[in-house]
XYZ file of C-alpha atoms in Angstrom:
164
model
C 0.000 0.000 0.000
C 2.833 2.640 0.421
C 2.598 5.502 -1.942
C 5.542 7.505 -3.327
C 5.972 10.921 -3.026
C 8.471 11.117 -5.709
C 6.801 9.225 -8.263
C 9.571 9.666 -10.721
C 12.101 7.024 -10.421
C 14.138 7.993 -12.968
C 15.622 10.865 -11.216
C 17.509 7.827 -9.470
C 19.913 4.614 -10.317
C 17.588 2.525 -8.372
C 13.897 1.792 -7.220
C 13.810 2.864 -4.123
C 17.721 4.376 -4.021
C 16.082 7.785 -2.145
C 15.287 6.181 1.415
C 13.275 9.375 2.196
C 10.517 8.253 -0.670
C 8.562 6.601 1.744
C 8.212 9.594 4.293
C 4.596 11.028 4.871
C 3.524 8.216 2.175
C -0.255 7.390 2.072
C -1.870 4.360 3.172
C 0.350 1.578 5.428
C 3.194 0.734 5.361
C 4.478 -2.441 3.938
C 5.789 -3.642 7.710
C 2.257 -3.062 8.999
C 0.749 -5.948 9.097
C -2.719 -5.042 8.248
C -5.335 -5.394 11.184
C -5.615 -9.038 13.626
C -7.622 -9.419 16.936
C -8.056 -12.187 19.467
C -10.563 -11.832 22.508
C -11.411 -14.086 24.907
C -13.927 -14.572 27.596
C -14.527 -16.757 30.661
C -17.574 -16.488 33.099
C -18.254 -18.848 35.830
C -22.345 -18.503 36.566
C -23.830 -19.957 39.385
C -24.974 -24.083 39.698
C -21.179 -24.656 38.391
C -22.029 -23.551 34.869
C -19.350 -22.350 33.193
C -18.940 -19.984 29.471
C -16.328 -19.058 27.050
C -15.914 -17.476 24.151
C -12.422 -17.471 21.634
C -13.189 -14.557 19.011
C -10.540 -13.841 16.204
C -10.510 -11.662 13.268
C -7.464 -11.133 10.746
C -7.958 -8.932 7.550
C -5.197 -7.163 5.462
C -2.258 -9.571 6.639
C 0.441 -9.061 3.585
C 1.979 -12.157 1.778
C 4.082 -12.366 -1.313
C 3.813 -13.927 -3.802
C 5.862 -17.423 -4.686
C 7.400 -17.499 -8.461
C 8.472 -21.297 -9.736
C 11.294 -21.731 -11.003
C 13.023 -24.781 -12.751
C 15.826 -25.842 -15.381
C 18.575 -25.410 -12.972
C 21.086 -28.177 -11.909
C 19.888 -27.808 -8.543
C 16.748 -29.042 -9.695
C 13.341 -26.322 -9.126
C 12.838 -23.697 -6.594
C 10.941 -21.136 -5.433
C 11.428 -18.134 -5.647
C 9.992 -14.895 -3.319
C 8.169 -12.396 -6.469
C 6.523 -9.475 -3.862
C 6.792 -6.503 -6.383
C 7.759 -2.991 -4.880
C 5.654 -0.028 -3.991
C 1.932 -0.329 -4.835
C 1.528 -2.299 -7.516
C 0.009 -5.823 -6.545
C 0.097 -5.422 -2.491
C -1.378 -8.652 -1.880
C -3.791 -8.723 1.904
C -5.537 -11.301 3.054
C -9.327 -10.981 2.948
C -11.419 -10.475 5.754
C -11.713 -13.581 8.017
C -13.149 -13.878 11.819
C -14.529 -16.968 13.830
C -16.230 -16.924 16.821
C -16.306 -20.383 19.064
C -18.685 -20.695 21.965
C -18.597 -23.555 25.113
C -20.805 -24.291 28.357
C -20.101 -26.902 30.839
C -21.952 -27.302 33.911
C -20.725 -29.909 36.469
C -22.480 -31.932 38.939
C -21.102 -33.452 42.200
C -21.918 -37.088 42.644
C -20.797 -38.511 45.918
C -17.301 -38.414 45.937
C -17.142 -37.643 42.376
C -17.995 -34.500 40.087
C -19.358 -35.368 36.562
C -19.029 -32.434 34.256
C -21.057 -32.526 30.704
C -19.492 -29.599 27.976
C -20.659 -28.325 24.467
C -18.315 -26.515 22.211
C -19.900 -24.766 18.983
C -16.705 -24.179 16.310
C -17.525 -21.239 13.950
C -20.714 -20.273 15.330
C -21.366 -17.752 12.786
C -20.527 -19.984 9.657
C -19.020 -17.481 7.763
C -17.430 -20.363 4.833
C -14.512 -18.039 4.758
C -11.042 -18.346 2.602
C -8.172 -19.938 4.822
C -5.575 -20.176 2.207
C -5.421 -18.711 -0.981
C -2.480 -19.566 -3.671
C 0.706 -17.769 -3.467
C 1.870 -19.477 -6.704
C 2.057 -16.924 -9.183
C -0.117 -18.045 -12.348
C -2.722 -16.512 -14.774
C -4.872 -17.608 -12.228
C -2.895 -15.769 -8.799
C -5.314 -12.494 -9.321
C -8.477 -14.747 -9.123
C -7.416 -15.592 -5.233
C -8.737 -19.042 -5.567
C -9.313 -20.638 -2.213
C -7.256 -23.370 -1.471
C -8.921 -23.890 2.045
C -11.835 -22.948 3.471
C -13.343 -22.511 7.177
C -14.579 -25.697 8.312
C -18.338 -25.480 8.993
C -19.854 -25.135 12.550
C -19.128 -27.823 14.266
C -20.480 -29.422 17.584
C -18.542 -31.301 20.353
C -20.156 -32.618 23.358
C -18.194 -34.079 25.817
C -18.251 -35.806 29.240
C -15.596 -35.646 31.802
C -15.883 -37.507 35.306
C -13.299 -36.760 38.212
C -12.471 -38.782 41.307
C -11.479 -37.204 44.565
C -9.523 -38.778 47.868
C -11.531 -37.668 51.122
């Protein structure tokens, strides 16, 4: 996303050459890292019921892109193709999951039985994971090479023995 205040390159050997070009630029920078958040919760409510939440969000995350290259003795590599300045800043699209669990826990005896659900991507959002990096005709298409699993329920049963 940086912009150039000299936009004329020619004036130097070099792109880039002038390491005041990037002063009072518009837009990010290419270090910042675009925008990520985690947040999580934890309440314990009465009658040993218990709530969390894990919400994350990530949108605007740069990555380069990965150039192919074979015919060498060595055998094929990749190369790292990120071009300079604005042209083809490649973010990651908006993503964000929310997961959800309750327990509640009951004492039996000398024993406490505690019964869970966990809800996995409670909003279903079917979001991109993983694009390809693999530059192609196809690279500006962002084709999805993984996608957010789909919500997803766990129940689950725990019991716990104590020594009196």
């Amino acid at each position: 996303d940086p912009g150039f205040i000299i936009t004329d390159q020619s004036i130097f050997a070099a792109s880039n050459a002038d390491p005041n070009t990037l002063l009072f630029s518009t837009g990010r920078t290419y270090f910042d890292r675009g925008f990520t958040g985690n947040l999580s919760a934890y309440y314990e409510a009465p009658y040993d019921v218990r709530l969390g939440v894990v919400a994350r969000y990530y949108d605007g995350l740069v990555f380069g892109r990965m150039l192919f290259v074979n015919g060498f003795e060595q055998g094929p590599f990749f190369v790292r193709a990120t071009p300079r300045g604005d042209f083809g800043a490649f973010r990651t699209q908006f993503n964000s999951t929310l997961d959800l669990r309750v327990s509640r826990g009951f004492d039996i005896k000398r024993s406490k039985l505690s019964v869970g659900v966990d809800v996995f991507n409670t909003l279903n959002f079917n979001r991109s994971t993983l694009e390809s990096d693999l530059t192609s005709p196809n690279f500006a298409k962002r084709i999805p090479l993984a996608i957010q699993a789909p919500r997803t329920f766990r129940f689950g049963l725990g019991w716990e023995f104590r020594r009196d």
